mmCIF file of C-alpha atoms and ligand atoms in Angstrom:
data_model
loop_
_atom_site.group_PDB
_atom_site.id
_atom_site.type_symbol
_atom_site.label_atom_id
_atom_site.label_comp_id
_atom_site.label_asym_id
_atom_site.label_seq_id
_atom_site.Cartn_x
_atom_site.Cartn_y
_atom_site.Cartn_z
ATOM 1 C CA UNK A 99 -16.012 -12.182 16.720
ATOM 2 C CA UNK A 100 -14.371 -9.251 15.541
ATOM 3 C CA UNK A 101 -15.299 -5.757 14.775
ATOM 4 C CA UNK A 102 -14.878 -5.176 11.024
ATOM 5 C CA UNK A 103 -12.841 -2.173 10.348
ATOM 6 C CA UNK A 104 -10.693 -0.316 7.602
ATOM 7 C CA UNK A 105 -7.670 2.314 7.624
ATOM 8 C CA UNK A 106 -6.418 3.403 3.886
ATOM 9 C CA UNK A 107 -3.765 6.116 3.039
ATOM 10 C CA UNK A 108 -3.597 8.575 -0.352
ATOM 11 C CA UNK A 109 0.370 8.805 -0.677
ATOM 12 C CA UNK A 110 2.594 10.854 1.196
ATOM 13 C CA UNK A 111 3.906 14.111 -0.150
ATOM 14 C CA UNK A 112 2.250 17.355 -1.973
ATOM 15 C CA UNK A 113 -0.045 16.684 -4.689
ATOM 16 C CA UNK A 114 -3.720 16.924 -5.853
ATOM 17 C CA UNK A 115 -6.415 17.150 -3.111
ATOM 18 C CA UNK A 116 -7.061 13.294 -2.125
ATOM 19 C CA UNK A 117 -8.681 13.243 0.786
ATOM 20 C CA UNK A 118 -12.364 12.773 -0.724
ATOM 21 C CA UNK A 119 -11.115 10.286 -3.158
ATOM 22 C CA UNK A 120 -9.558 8.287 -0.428
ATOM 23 C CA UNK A 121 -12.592 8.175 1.272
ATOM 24 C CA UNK A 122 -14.396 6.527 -1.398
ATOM 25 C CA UNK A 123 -12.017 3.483 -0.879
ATOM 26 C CA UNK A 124 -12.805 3.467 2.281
ATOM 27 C CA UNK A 125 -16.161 3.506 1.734
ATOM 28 C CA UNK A 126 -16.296 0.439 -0.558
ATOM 29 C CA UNK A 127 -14.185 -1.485 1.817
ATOM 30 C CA UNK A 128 -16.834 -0.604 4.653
ATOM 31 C CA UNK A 129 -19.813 -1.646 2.389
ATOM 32 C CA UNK A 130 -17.657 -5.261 1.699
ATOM 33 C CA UNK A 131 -17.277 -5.644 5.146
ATOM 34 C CA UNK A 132 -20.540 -4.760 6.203
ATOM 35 C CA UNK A 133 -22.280 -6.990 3.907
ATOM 36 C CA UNK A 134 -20.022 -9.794 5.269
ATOM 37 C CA UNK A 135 -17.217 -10.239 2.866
ATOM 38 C CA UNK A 136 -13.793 -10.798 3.777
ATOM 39 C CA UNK A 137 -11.299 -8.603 4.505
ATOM 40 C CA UNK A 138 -8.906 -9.790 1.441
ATOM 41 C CA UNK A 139 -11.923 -8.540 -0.972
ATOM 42 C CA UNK A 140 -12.421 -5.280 0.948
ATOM 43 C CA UNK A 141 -8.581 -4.412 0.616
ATOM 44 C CA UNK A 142 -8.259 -5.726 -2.700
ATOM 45 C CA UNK A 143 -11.102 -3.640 -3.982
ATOM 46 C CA UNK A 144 -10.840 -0.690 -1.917
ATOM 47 C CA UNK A 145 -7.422 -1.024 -3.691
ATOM 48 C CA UNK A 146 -8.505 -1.309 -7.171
ATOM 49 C CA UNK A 147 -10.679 2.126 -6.211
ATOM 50 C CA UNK A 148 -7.460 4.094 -5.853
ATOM 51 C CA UNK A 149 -5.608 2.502 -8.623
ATOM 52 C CA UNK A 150 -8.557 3.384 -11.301
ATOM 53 C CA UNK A 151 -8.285 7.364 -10.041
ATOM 54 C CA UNK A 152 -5.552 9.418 -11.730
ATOM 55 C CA UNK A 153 -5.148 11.294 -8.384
ATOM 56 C CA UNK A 154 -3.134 8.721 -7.371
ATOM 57 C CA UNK A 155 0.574 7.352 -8.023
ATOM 58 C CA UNK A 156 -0.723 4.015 -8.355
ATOM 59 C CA UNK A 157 -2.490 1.810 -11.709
ATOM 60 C CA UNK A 158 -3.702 4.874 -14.017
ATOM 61 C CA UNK A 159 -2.311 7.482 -12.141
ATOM 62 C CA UNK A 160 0.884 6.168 -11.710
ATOM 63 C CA UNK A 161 4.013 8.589 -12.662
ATOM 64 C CA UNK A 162 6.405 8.068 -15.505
ATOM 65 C CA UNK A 163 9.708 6.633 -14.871
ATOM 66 C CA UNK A 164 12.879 8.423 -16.641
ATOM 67 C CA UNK A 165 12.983 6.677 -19.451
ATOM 68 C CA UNK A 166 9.269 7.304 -20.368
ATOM 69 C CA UNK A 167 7.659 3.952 -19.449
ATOM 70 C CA UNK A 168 4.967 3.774 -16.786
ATOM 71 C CA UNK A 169 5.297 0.655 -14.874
ATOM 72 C CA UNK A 170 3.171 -0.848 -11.627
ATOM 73 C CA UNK A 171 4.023 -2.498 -8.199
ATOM 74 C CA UNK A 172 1.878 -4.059 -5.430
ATOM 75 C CA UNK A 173 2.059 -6.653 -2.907
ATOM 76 C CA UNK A 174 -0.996 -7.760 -0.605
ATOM 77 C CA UNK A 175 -0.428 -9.928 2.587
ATOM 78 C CA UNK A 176 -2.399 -11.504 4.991
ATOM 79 C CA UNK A 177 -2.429 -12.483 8.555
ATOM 80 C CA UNK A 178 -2.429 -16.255 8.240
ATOM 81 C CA UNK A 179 0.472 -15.901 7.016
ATOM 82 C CA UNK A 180 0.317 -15.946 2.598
ATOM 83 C CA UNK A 181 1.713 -13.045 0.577
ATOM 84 C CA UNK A 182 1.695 -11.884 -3.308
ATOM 85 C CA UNK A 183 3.904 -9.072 -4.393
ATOM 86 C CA UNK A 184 4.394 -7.767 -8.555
ATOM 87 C CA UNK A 185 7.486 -5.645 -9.861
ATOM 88 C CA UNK A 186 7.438 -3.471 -12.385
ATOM 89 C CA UNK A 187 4.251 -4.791 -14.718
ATOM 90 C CA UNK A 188 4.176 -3.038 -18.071
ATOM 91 C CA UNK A 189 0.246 -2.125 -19.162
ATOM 92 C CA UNK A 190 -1.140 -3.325 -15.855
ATOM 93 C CA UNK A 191 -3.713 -0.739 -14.052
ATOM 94 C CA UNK A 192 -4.149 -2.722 -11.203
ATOM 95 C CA UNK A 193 -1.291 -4.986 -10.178
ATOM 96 C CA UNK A 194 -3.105 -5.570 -7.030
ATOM 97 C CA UNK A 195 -5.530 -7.863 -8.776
ATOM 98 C CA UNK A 196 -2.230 -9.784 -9.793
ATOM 99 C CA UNK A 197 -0.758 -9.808 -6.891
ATOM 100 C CA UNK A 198 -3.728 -10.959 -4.894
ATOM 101 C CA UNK A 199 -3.711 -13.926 -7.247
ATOM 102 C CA UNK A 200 -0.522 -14.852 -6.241
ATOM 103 C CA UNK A 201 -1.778 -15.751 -2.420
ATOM 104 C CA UNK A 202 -2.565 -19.445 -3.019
ATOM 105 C CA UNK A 203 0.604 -20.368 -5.130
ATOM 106 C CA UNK A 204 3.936 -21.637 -4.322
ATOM 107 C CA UNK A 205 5.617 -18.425 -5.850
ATOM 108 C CA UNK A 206 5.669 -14.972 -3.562
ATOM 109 C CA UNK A 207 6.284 -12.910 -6.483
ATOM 110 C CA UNK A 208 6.910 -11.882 -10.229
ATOM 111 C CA UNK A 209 8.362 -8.996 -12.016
ATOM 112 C CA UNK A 210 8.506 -7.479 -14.984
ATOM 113 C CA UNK A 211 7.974 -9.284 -18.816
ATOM 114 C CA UNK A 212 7.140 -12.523 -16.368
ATOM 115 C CA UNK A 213 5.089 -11.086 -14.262
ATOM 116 C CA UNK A 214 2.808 -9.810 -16.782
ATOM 117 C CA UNK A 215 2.787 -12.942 -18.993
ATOM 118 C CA UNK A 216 1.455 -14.490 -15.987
ATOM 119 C CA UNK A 217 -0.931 -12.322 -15.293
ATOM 120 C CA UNK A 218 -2.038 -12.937 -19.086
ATOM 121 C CA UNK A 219 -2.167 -16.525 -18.747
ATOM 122 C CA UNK A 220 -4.370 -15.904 -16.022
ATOM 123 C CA UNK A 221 -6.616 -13.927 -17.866
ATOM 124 C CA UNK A 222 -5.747 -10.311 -15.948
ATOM 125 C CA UNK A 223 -6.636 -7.172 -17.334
ATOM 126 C CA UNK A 224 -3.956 -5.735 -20.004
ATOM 127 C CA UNK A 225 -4.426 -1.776 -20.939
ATOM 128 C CA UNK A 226 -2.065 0.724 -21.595
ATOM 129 C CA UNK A 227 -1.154 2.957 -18.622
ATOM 130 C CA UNK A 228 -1.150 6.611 -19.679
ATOM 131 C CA UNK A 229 0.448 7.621 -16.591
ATOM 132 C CA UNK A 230 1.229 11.295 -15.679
ATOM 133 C CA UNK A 231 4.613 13.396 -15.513
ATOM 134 C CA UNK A 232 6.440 13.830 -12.593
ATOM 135 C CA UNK A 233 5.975 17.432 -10.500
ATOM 136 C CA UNK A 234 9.162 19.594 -9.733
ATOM 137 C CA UNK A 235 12.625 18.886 -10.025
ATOM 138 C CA UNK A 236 15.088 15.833 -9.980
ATOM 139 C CA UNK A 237 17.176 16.233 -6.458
ATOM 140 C CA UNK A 238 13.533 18.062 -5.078
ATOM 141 C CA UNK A 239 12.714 15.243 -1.973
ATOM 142 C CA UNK A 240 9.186 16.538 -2.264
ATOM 143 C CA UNK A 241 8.678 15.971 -5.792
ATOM 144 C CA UNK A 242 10.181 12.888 -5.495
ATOM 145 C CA UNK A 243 6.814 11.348 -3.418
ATOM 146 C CA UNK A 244 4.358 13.915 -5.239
ATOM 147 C CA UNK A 245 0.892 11.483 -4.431
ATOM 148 C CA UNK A 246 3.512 8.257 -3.669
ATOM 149 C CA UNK A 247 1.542 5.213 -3.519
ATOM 150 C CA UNK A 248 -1.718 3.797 -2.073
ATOM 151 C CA UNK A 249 -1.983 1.402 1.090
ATOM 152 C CA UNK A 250 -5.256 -0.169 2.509
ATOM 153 C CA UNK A 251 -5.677 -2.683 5.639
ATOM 154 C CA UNK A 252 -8.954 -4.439 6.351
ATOM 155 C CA UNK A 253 -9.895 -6.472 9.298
ATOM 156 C CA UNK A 254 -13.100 -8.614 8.995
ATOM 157 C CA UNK A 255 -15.465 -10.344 11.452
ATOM 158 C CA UNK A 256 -13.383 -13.481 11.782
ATOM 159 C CA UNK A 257 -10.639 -11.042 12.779
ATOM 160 C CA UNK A 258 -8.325 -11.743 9.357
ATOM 161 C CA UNK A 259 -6.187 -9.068 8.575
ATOM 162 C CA UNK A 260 -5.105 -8.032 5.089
ATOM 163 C CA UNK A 261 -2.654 -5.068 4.005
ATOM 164 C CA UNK A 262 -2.682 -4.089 0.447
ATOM 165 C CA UNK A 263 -0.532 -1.733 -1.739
ATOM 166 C CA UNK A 264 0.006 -0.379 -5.040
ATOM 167 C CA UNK A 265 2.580 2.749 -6.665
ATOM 168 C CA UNK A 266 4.215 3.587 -9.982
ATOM 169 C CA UNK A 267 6.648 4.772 -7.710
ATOM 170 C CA UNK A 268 8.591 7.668 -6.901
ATOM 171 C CA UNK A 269 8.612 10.218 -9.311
ATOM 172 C CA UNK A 270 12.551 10.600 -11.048
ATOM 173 C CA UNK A 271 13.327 6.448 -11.159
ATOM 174 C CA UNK A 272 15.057 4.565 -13.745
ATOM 175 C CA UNK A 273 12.633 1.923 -14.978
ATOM 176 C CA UNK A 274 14.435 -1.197 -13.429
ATOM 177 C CA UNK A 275 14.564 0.311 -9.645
ATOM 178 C CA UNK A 276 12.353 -1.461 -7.052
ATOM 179 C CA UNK A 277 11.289 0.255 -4.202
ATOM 180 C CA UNK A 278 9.606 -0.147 -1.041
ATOM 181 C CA UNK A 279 6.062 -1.363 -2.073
ATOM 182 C CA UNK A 280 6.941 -4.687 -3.358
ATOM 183 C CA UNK A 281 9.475 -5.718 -0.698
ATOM 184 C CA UNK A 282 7.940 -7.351 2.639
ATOM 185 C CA UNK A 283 8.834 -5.770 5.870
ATOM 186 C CA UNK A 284 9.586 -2.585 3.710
ATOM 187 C CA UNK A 285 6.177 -1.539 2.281
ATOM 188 C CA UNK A 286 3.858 -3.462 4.289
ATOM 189 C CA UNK A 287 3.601 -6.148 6.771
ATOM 190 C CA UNK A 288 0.671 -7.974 8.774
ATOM 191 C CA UNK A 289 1.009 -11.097 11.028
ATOM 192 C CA UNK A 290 -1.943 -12.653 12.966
ATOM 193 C CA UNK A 291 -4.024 -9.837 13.748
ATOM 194 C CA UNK A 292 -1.910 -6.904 13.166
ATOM 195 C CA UNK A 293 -0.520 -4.929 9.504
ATOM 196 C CA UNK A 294 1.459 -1.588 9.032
ATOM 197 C CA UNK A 295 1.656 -0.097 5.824
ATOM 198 C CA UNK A 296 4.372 2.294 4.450
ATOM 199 C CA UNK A 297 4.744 5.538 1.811
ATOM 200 C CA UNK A 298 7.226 7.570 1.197
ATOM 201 C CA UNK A 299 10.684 7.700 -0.454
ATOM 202 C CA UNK A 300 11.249 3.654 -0.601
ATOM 203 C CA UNK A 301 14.802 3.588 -1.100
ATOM 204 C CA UNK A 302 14.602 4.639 3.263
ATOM 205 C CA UNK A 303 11.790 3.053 4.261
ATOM 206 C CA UNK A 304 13.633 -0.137 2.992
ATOM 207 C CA UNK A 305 16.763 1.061 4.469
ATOM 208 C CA UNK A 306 14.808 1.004 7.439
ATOM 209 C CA UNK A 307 12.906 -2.350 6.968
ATOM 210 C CA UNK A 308 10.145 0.311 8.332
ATOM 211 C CA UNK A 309 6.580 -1.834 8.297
ATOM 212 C CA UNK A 310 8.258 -4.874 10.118
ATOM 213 C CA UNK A 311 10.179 -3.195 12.618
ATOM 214 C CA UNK A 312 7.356 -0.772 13.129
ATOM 215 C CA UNK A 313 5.090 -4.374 13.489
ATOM 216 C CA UNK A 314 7.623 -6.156 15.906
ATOM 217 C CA UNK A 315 7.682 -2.854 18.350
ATOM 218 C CA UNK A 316 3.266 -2.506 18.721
ATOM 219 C CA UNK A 317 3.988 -6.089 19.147
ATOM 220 C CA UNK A 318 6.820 -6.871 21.753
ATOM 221 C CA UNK A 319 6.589 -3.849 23.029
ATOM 222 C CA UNK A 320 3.038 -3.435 24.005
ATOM 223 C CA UNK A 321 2.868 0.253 22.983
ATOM 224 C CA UNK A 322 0.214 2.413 20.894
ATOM 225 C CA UNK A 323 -0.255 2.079 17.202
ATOM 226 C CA UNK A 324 0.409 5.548 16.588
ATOM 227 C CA UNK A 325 3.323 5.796 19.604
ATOM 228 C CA UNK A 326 5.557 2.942 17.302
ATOM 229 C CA UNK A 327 4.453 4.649 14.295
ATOM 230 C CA UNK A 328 5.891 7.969 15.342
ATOM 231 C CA UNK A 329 8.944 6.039 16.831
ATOM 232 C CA UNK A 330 9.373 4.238 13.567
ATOM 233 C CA UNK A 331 9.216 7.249 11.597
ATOM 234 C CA UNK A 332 11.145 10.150 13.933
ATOM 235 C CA UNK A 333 14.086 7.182 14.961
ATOM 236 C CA UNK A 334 14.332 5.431 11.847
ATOM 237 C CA UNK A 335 14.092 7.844 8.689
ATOM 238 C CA UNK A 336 16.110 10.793 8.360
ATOM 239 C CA UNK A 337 14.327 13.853 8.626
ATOM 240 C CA UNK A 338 15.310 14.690 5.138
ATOM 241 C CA UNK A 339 12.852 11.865 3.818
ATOM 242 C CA UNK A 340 9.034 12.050 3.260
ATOM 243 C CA UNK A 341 7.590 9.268 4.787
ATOM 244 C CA UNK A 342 3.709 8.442 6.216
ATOM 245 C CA UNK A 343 2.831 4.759 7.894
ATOM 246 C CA UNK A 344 -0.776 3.219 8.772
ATOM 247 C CA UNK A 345 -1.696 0.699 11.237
ATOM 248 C CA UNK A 346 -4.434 -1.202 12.018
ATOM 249 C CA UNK A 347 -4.752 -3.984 15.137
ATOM 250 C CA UNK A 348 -6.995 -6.744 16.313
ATOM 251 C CA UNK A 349 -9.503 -4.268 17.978
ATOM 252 C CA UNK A 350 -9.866 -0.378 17.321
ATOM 253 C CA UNK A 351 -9.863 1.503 14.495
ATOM 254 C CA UNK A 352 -7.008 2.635 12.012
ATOM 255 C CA UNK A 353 -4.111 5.461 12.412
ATOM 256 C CA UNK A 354 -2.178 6.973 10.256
ATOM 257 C CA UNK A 355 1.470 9.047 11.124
ATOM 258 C CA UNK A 356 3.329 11.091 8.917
ATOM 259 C CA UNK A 357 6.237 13.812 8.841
ATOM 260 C CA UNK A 358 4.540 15.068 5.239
ATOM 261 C CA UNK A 359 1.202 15.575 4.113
ATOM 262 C CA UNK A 360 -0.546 11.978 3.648
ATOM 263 C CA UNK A 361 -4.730 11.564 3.474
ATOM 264 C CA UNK A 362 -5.919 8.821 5.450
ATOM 265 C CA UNK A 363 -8.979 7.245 6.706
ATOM 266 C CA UNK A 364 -10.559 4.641 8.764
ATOM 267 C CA UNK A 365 -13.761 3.381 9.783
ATOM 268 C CA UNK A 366 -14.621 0.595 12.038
ATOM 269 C CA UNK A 367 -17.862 -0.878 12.165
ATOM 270 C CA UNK A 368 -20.334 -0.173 14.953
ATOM 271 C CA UNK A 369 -23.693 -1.440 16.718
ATOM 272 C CA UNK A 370 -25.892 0.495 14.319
ATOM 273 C CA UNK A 371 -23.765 -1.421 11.102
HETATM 274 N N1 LIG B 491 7.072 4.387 -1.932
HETATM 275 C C1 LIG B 491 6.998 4.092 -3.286
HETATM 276 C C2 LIG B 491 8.272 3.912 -3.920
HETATM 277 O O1 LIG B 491 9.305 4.243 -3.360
HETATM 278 O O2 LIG B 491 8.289 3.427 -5.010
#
């Protein structure tokens, strides 16, 4: 028997005030999880929280892309080993539902036009995406992760762990670039009773193969959460780059690192619960 618990992150990088907002994810995943549901609903719908507020670069919030179209990622994995991931879904506010559904089937992923007539077949929500404009400058590093992304990871009673993410990605991207959130090992990655989660500028946290190799060192290396984190970050992203990471193991709560500003949270159940 495990101890339910939940870590989520609001994006690396300046931008809006987040912190509350993230909470409320975190609160909904906490309520799941108390009320004994699993923790592939709490992520998913703790998820679906942050992709339905426009505070966030991810579902409503999510930022246009240079050629003016506003276009979704996510990818959700879990312990046991299955994993969904969506590219680049026109008039999808929350891919995550999508990508969730991909768990069970032979295929990993889908992107773009057949991604989303998927998703239709499968009866998934299709609205426009307003989106918002990017902040600052092209060439500003900081403007380039202005609210980047949303990442949740929920561990439930049986001890299942589940990471979940979602982005419109950076801000100042061509509309066929894929970054880090879709890519496994890159954005996210959980295996048996541990999952990391990345933000930041994706093009070097893919470089970097950042969740996985951050995974493999708490891992084989029998070190802290946050101590691989910080390693991950300070020895494998150049300074230069925004990046934030969260973590969340078999017992304990959540941590979040970062070299930018990044809101997280956790909360872990206890007797009282
Ligand atoms: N980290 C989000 C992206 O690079 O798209």
């Amino acid at each position: 028997m495990s101890k339910p618990a939940v870590v989520a992150h609001g994006g690396a990088g300046p931008g809006p005030m987040r912190q509350d907002n993230l909470e409320k994810a975190v609160e909904k995943a906490a309520n799941i999880l108390r009320l004994g549901g699993n923790a592939l609903e709490a992520a998913v719908e703790a998820c679906v929280i942050l992709e339905d507020d426009p505070v966030f670069n991810a579902g409503t919030g999510s930022v246009i892309r240079t050629d003016g179209s506003v276009l979704t990622d996510a990818s959700i994995q879990t312990g046991d080993g299955r994993i969904g991931f969506v590219i680049a879904m026109e008039e999808t506010p929350n891919p995550i539902r999508v990508a969730a559904d991909l768990l069970d089937e032979e295929i990993n992923g889908l992107t773009s036009a057949g991604a989303r007539l998927w998703a239709d077949q499968r009866g998934h929500l299709r609205a426009d995406v307003e989106g918002r404009l990017p902040e600052g400058q092209i060439g500003d590093l900081d403007a380039e992760i202005t609210g980047d992304t949303i990442g949740v990871i929920a561990r439930d009673s049986s001890g299942m762990i589940v990471v979940a993410t979602s982005t419109g990605g950076c801000s100042f991207r061509p509309p066929g670039r894929v970054g880090d959130v879709p890519l496994p090992g890159s954005g996210f990655w959980a295996e048996d009773g541990l999952a990391v989660a990345a933000t930041g500028i994706g093009e070097a946290i893919t470089r970097a193969l950042l969740s996985n190799r951050v995974y493999e060192r708490i891992k084989n290396k029998n070190t802290s959460l946050e101590d691989s984190m910080e390693w991950g970050i300070n020895t494998l992203i150049p300074p230069e780059h925004s990046v934030g990471l969260i973590a969340l193991g078999p017992t304990g709560p959540g941590i979040g690192v970062a070299n930018t500003d990044m809101p997280w949270a956790t909360w872990e159940a206890s007797s009282s619960d």
